[in-house]
PDB file of C-alpha atoms and ligand atoms in Angstrom:
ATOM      1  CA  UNK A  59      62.739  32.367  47.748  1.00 93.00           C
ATOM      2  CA  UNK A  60      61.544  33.276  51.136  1.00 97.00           C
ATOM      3  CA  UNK A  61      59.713  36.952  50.709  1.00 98.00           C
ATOM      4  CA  UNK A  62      61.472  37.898  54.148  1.00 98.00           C
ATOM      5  CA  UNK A  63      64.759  35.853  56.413  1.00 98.00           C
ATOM      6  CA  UNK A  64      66.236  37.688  59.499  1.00 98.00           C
ATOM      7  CA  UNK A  65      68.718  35.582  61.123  1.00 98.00           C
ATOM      8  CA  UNK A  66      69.909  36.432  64.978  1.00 98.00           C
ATOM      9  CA  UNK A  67      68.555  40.146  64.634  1.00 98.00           C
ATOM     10  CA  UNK A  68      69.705  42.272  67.203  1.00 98.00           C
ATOM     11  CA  UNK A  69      69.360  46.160  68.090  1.00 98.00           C
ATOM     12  CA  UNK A  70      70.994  47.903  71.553  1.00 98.00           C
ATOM     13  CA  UNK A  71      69.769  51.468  71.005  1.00 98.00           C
ATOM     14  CA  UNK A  72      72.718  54.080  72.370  1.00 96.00           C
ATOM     15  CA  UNK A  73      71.075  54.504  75.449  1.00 97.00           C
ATOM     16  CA  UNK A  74      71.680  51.056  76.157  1.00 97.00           C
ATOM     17  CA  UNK A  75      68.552  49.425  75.538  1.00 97.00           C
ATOM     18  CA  UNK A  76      68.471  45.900  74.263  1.00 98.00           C
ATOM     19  CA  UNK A  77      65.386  46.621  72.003  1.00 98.00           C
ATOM     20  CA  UNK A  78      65.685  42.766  69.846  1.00 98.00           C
ATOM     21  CA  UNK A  79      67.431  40.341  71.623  1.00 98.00           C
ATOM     22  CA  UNK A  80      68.224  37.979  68.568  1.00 98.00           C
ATOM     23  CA  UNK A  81      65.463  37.620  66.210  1.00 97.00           C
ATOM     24  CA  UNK A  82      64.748  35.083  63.457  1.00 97.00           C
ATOM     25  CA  UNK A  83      61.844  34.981  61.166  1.00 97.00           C
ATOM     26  CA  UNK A  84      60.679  33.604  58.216  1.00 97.00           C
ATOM     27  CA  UNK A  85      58.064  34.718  55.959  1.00 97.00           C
ATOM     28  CA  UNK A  86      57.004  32.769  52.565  1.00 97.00           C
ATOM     29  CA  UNK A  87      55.792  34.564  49.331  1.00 98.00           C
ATOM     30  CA  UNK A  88      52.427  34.819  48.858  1.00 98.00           C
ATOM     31  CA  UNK A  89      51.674  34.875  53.110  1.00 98.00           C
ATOM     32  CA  UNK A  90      49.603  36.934  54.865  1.00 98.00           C
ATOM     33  CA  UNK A  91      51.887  37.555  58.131  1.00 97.00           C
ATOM     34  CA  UNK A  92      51.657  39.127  61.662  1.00 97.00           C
ATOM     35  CA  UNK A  93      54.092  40.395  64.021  1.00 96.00           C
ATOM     36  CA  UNK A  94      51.803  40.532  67.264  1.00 95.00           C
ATOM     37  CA  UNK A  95      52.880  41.619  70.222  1.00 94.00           C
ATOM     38  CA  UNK A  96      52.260  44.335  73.458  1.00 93.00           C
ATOM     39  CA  UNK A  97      54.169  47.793  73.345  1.00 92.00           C
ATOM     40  CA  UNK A  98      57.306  47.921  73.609  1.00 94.00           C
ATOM     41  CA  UNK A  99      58.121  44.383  72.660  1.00 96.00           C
ATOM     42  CA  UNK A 100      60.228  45.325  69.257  1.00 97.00           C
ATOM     43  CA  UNK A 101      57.966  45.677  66.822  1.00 95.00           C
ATOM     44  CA  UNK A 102      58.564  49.179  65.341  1.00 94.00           C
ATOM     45  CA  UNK A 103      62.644  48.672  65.855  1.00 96.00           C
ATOM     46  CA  UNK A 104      62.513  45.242  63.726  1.00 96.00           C
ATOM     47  CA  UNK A 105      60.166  47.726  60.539  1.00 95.00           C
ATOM     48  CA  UNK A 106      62.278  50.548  61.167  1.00 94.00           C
ATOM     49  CA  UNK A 107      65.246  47.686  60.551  1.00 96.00           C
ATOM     50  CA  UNK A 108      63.735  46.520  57.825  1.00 94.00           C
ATOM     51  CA  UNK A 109      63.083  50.262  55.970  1.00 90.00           C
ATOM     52  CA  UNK A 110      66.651  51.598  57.109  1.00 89.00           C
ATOM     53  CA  UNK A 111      65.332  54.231  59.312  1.00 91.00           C
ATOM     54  CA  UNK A 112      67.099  52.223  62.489  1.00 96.00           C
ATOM     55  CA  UNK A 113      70.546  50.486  61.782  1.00 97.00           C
ATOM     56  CA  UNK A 114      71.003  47.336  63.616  1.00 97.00           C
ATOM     57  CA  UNK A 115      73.666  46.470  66.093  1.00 98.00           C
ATOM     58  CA  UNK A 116      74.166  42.419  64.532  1.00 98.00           C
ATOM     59  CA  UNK A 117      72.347  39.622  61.898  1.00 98.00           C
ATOM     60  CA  UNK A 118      71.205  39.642  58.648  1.00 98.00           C
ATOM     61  CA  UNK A 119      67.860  40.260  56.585  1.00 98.00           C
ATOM     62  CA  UNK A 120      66.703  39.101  53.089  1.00 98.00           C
ATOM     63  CA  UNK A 121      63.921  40.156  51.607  1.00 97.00           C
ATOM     64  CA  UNK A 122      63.305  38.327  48.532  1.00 97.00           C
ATOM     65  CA  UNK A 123      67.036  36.813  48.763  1.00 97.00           C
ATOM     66  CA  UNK A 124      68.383  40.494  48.545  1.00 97.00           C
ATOM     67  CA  UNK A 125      71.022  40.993  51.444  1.00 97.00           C
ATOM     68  CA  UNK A 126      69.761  44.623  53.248  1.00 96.00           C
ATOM     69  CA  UNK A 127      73.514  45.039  53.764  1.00 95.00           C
ATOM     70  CA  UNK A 128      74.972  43.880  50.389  1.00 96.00           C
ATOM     71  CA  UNK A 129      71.784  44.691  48.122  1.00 96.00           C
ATOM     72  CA  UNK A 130      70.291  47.374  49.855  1.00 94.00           C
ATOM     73  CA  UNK A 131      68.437  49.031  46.475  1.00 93.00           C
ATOM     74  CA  UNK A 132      67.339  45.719  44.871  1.00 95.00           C
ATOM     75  CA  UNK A 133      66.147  44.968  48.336  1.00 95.00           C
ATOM     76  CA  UNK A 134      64.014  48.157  48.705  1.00 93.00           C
ATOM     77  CA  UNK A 135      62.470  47.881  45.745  1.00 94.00           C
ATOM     78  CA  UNK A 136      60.890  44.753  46.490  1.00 96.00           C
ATOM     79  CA  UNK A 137      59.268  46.534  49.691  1.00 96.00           C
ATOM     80  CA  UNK A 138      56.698  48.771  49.973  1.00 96.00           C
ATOM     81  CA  UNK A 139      56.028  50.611  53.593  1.00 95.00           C
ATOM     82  CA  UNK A 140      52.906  51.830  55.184  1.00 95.00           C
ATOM     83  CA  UNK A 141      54.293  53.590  58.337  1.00 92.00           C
ATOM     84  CA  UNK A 142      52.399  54.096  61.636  1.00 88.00           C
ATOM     85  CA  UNK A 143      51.802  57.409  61.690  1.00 87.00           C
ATOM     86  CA  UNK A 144      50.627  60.178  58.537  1.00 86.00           C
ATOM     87  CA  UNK A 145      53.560  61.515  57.743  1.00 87.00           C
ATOM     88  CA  UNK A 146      53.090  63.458  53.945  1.00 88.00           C
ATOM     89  CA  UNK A 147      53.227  67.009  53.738  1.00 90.00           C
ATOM     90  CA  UNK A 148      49.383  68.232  54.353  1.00 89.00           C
ATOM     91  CA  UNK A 149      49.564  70.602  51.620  1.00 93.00           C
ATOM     92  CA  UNK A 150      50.600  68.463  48.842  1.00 96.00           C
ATOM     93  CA  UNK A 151      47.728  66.779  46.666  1.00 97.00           C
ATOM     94  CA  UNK A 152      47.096  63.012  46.770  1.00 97.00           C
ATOM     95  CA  UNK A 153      47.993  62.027  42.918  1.00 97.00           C
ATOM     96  CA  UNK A 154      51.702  63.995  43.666  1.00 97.00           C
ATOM     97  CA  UNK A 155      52.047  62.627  46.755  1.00 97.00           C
ATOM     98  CA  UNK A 156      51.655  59.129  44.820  1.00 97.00           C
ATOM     99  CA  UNK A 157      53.854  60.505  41.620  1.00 97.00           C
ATOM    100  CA  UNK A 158      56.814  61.602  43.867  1.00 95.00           C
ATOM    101  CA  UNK A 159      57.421  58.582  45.387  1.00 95.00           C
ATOM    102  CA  UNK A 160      57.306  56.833  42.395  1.00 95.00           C
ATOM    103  CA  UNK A 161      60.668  59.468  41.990  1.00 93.00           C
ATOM    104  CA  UNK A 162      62.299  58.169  44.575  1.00 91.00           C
ATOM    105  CA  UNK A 163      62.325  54.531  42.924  1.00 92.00           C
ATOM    106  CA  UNK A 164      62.979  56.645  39.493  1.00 91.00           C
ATOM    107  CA  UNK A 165      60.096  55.376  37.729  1.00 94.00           C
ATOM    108  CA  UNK A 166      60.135  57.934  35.170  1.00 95.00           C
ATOM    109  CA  UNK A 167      57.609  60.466  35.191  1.00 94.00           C
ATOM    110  CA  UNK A 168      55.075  59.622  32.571  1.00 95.00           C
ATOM    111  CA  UNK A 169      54.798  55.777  33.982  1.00 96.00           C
ATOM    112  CA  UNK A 170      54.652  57.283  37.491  1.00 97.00           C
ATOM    113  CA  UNK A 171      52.040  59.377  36.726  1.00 97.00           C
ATOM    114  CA  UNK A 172      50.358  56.270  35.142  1.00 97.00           C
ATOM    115  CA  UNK A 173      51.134  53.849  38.239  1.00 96.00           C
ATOM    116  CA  UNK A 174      49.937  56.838  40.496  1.00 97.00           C
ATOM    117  CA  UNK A 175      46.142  56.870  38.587  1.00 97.00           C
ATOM    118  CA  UNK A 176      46.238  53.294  38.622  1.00 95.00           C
ATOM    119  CA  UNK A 177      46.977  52.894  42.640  1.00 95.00           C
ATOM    120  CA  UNK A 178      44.737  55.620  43.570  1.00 96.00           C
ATOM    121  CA  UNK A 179      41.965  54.287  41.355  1.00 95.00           C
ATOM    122  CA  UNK A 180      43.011  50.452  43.148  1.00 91.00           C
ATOM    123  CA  UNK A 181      42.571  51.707  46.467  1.00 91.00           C
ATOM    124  CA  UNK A 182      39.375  54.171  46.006  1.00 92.00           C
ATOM    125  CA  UNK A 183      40.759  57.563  46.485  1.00 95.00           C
ATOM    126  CA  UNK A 184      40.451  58.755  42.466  1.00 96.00           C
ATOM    127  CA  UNK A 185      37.573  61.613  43.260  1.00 97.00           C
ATOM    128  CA  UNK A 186      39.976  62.988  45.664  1.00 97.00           C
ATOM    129  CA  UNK A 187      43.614  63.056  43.756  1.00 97.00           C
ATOM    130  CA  UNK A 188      43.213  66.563  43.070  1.00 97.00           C
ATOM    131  CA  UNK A 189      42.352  67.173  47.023  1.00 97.00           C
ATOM    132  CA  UNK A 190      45.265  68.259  49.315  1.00 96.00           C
ATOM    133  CA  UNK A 191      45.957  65.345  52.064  1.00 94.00           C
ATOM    134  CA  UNK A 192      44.988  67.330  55.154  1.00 93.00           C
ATOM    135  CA  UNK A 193      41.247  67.477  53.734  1.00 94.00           C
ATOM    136  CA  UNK A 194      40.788  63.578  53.809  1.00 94.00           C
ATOM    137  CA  UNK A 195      39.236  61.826  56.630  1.00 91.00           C
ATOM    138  CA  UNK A 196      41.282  59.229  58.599  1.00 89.00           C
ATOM    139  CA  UNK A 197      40.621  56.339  56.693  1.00 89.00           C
ATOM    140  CA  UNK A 198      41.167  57.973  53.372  1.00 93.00           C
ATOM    141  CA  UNK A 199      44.931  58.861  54.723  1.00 93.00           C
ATOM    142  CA  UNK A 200      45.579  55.266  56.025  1.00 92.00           C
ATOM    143  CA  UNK A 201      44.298  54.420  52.236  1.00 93.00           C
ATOM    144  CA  UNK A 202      46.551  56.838  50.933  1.00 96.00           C
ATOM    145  CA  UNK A 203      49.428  55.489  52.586  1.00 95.00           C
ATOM    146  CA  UNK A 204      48.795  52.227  50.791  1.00 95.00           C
ATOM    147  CA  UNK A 205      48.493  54.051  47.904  1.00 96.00           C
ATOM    148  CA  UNK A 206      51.907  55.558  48.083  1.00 97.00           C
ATOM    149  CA  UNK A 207      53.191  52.197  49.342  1.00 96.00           C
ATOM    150  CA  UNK A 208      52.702  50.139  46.357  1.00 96.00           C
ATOM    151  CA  UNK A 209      53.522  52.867  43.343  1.00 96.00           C
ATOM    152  CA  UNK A 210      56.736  50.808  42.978  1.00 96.00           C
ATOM    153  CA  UNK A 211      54.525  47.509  42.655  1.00 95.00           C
ATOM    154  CA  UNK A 212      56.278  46.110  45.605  1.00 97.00           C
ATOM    155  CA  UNK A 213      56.309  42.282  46.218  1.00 97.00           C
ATOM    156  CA  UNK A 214      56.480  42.534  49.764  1.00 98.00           C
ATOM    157  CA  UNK A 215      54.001  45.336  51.511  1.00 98.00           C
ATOM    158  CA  UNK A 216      54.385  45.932  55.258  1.00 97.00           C
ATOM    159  CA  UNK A 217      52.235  48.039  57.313  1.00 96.00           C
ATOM    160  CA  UNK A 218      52.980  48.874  61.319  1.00 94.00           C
ATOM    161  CA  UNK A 219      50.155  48.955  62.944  1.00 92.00           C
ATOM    162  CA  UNK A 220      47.794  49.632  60.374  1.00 91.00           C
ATOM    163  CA  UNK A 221      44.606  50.200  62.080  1.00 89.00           C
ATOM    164  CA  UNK A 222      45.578  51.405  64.926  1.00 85.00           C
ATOM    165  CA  UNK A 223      43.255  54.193  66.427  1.00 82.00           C
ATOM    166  CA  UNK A 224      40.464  53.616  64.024  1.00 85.00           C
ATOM    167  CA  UNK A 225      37.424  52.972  64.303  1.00 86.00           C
ATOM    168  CA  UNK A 226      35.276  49.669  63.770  1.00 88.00           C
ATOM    169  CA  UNK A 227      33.744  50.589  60.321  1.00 86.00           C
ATOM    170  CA  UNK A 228      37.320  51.798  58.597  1.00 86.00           C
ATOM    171  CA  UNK A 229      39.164  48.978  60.055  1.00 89.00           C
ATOM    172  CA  UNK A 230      36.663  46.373  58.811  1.00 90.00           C
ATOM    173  CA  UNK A 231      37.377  47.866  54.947  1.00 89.00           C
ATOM    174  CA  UNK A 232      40.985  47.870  55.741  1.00 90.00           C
ATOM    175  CA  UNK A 233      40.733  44.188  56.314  1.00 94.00           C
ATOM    176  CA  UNK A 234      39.128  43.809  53.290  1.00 93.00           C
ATOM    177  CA  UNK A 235      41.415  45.996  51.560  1.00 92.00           C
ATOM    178  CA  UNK A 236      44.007  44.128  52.442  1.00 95.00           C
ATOM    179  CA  UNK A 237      42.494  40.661  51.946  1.00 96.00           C
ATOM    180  CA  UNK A 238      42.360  41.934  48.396  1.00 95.00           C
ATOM    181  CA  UNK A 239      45.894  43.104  48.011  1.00 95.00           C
ATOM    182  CA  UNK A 240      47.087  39.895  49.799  1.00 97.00           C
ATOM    183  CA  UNK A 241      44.915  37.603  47.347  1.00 97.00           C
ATOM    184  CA  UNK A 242      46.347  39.535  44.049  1.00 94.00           C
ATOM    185  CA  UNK A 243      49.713  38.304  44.752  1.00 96.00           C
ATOM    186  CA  UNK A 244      51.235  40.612  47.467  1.00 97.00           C
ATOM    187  CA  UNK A 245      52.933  39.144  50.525  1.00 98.00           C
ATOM    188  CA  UNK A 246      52.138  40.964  53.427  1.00 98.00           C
ATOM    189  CA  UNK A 247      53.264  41.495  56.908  1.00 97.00           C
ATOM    190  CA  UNK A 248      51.743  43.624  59.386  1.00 96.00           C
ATOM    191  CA  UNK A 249      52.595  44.375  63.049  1.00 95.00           C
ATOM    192  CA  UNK A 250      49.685  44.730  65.019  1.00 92.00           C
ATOM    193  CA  UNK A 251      48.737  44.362  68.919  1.00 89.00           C
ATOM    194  CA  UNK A 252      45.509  42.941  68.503  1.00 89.00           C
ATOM    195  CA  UNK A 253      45.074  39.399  68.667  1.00 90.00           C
ATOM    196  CA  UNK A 254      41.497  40.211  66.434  1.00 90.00           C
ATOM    197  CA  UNK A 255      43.521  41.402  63.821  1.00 92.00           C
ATOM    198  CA  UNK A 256      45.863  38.729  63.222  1.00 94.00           C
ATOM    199  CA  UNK A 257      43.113  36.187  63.586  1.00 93.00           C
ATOM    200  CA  UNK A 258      40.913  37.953  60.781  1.00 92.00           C
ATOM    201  CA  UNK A 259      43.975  38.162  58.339  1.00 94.00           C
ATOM    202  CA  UNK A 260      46.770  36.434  58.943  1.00 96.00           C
ATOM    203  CA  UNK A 261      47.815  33.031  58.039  1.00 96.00           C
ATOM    204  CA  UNK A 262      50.952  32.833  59.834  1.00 97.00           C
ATOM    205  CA  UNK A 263      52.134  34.547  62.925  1.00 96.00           C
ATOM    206  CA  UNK A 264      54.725  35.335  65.033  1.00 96.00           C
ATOM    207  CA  UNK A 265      54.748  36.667  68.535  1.00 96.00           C
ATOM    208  CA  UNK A 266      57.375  39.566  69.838  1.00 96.00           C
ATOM    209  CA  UNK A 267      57.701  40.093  73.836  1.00 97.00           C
ATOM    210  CA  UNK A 268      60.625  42.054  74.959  1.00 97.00           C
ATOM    211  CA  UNK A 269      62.855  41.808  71.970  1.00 98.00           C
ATOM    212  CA  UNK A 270      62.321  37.675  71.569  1.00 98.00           C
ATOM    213  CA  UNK A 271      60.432  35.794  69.462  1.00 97.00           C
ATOM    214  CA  UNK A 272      58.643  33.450  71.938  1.00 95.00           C
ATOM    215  CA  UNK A 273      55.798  31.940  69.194  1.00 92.00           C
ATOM    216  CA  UNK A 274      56.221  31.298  65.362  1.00 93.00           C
ATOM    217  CA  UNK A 275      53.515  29.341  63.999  1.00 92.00           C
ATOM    218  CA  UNK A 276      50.446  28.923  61.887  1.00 93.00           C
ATOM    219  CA  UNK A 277      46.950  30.791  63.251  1.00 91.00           C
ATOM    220  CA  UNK A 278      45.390  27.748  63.434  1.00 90.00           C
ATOM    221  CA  UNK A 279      47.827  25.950  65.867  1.00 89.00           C
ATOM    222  CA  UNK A 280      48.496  28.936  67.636  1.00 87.00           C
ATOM    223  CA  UNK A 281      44.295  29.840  68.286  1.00 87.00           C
ATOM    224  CA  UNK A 282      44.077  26.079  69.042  1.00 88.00           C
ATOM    225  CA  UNK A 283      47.058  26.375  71.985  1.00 83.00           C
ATOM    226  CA  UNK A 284      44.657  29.649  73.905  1.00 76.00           C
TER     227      UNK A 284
HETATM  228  P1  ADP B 510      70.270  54.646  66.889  1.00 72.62           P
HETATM  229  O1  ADP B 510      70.920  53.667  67.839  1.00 72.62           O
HETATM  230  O2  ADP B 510      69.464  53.945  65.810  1.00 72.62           O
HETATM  231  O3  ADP B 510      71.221  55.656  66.325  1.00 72.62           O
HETATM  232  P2  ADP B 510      69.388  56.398  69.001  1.00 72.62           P
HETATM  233  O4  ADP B 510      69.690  55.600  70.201  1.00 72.62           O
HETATM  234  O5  ADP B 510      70.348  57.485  68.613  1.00 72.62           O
HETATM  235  O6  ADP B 510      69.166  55.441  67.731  1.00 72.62           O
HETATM  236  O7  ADP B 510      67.933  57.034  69.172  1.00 72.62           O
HETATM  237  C1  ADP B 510      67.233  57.631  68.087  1.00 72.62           C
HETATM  238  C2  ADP B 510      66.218  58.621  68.631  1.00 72.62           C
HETATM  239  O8  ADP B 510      65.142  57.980  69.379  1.00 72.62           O
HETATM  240  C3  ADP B 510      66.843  59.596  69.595  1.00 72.62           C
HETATM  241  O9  ADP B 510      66.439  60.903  69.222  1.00 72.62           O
HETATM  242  C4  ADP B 510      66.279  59.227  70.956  1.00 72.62           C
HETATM  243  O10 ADP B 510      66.109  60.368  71.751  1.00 72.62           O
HETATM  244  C5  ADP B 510      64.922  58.649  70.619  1.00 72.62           C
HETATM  245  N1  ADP B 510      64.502  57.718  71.727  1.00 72.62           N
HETATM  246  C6  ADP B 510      65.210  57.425  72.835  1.00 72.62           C
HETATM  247  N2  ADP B 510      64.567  56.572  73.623  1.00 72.62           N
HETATM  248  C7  ADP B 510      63.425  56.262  73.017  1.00 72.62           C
HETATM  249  C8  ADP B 510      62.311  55.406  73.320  1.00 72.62           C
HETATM  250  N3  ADP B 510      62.269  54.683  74.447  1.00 72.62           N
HETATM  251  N4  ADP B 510      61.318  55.301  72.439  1.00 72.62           N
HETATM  252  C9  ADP B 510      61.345  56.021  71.301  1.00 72.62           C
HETATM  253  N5  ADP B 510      62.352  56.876  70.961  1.00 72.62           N
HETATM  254  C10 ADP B 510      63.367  57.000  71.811  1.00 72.62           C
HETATM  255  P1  ADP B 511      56.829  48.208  69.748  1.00 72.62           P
HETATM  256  O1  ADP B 511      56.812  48.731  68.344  1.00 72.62           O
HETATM  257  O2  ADP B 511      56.603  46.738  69.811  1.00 72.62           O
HETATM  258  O3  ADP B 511      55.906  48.967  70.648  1.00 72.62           O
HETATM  259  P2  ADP B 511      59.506  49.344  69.855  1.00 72.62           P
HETATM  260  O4  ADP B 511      60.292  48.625  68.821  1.00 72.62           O
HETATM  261  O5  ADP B 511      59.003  50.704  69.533  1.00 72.62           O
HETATM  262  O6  ADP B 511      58.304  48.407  70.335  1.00 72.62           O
HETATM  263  O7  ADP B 511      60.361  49.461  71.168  1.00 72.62           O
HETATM  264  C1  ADP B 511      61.068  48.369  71.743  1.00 72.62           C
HETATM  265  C2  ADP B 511      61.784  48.860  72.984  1.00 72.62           C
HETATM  266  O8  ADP B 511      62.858  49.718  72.608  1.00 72.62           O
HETATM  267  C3  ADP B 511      60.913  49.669  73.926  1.00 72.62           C
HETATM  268  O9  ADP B 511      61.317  49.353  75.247  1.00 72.62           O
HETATM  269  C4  ADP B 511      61.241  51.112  73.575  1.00 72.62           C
HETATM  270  O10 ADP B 511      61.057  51.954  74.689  1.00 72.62           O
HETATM  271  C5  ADP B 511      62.702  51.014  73.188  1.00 72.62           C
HETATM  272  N1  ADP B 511      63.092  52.023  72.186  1.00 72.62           N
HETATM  273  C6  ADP B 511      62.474  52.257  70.994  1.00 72.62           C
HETATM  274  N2  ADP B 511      63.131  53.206  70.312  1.00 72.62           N
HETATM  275  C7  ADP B 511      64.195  53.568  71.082  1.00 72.62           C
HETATM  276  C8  ADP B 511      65.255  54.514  70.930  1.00 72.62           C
HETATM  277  N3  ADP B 511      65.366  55.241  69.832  1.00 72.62           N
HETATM  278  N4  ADP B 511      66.148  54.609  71.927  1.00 72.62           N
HETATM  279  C9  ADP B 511      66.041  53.837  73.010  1.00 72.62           C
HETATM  280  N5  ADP B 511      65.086  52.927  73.227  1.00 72.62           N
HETATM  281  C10 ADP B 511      64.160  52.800  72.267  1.00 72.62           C
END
């Protein structure tokens, strides 16, 4: 089974803008994926799609074989979401922030605290789980967000615009980070403008400009073509 299928994917937001213009994509298991392309091309509408914080106007999406529409909850649980922007409550501390969404997939309590340890040891941030999220530095927040991303053991992780406004030094151990995730068994799929990025990571590629796909290939033939 295909880790992610979209078939004719469209979104008109209520203002009237044609945001996806009829999308189709396939990802395998196991790939390492990227969505490139400039602002505005579709990028965030086809994630927010995908994590039911848009609705779409037409098409279908499978992740893992589970219909979004039909099989919306066995469909989430196979996804895990790192979201653009830091968006946990500043006050909270970084193992709870990790235990309560373990909640929301109702991983009971004990084994969420357990998953929580585990994650936050996995990705680094373990002498700082008693430390309240606004007194981490950037890069232990983008961390954290993976973190809180895979407490459900996800099989499919997707990140939008993971590195974006960091600097060279955090982005280079995000790279690795996610090398390292990828190679453990996780399919990912990140959105990214920056041709660097997809050419460090990604094995596969597609390319978004104003709500099309216009390139759906491997790196290889793709870096071979510029
Ligand atoms: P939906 O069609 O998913 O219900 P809406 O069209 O209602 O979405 O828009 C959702 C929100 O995004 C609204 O609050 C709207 O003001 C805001 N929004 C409108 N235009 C843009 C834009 N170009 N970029 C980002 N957000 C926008
Ligand atoms: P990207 O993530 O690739 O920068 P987006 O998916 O955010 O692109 O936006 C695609 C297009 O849809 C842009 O032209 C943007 O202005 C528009 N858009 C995004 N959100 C909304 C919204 N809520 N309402 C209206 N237009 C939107």
């Amino acid at each position: 089974t295909p880790a992610l299928s979209i078939r004719n994917l469209r979104k008109t937001y209520r203002n009237g803008h044609e945001a996806l213009k009829g999308i189709d994509l396939d990802v395998a298991a196991g790939d390492f994926f990227a969505l490139l392309g400039p602002n505005g091309a579709g990028k965030s509408t086809t994630i927010g799609i995908l994590s039911s914080l848009v609705t779409k106007s037409s098409g279908t999406v499978h992740i893992f074989g589970h219909d979004l529409d039909r099989e919306r909850e066995a469909a989430k649980c196979c996804l895990g979401l790192v979201p653009q922007e830091v968006n946990f409550n500043q006050f909270e501390k970084v193992i709870d922030i990790v235990i309560n969404q373990a909640g929301y997939y109702g991983i009971p309590r004990r084994e969420a605290r357990r998953r929580a340890e585990e994650c936050i040891t996995q990705l680094g941030l373990w002498d700082k789980r008693h430390s309240v999220s606004r007194q981490l530095s950037g890069g232990m927040k983008r961390r954290l967000m993976i973190a809180r991303a895979l407490v459900h053991r996800p099989q499919l992780l997707i990140l939008d615009e993971p590195t974006a406004g960091v600097d060279i030094e955090i982005r280079r151990s995000m790279w690795a980070l996610l090398r390292r995730i990828n190679r453990e068994g996780t399919t990912i799929i990140l959105t990214t403008h920056y041709l660097e990025e997809a050419e460090n990571l990604c094995r596969h590629i597609a390319i978004i400009n104003h709500g099309r796909i216009v390139e759906h290939s491997d790196m290889a033939s793709l870096l071979a073509k510029l």
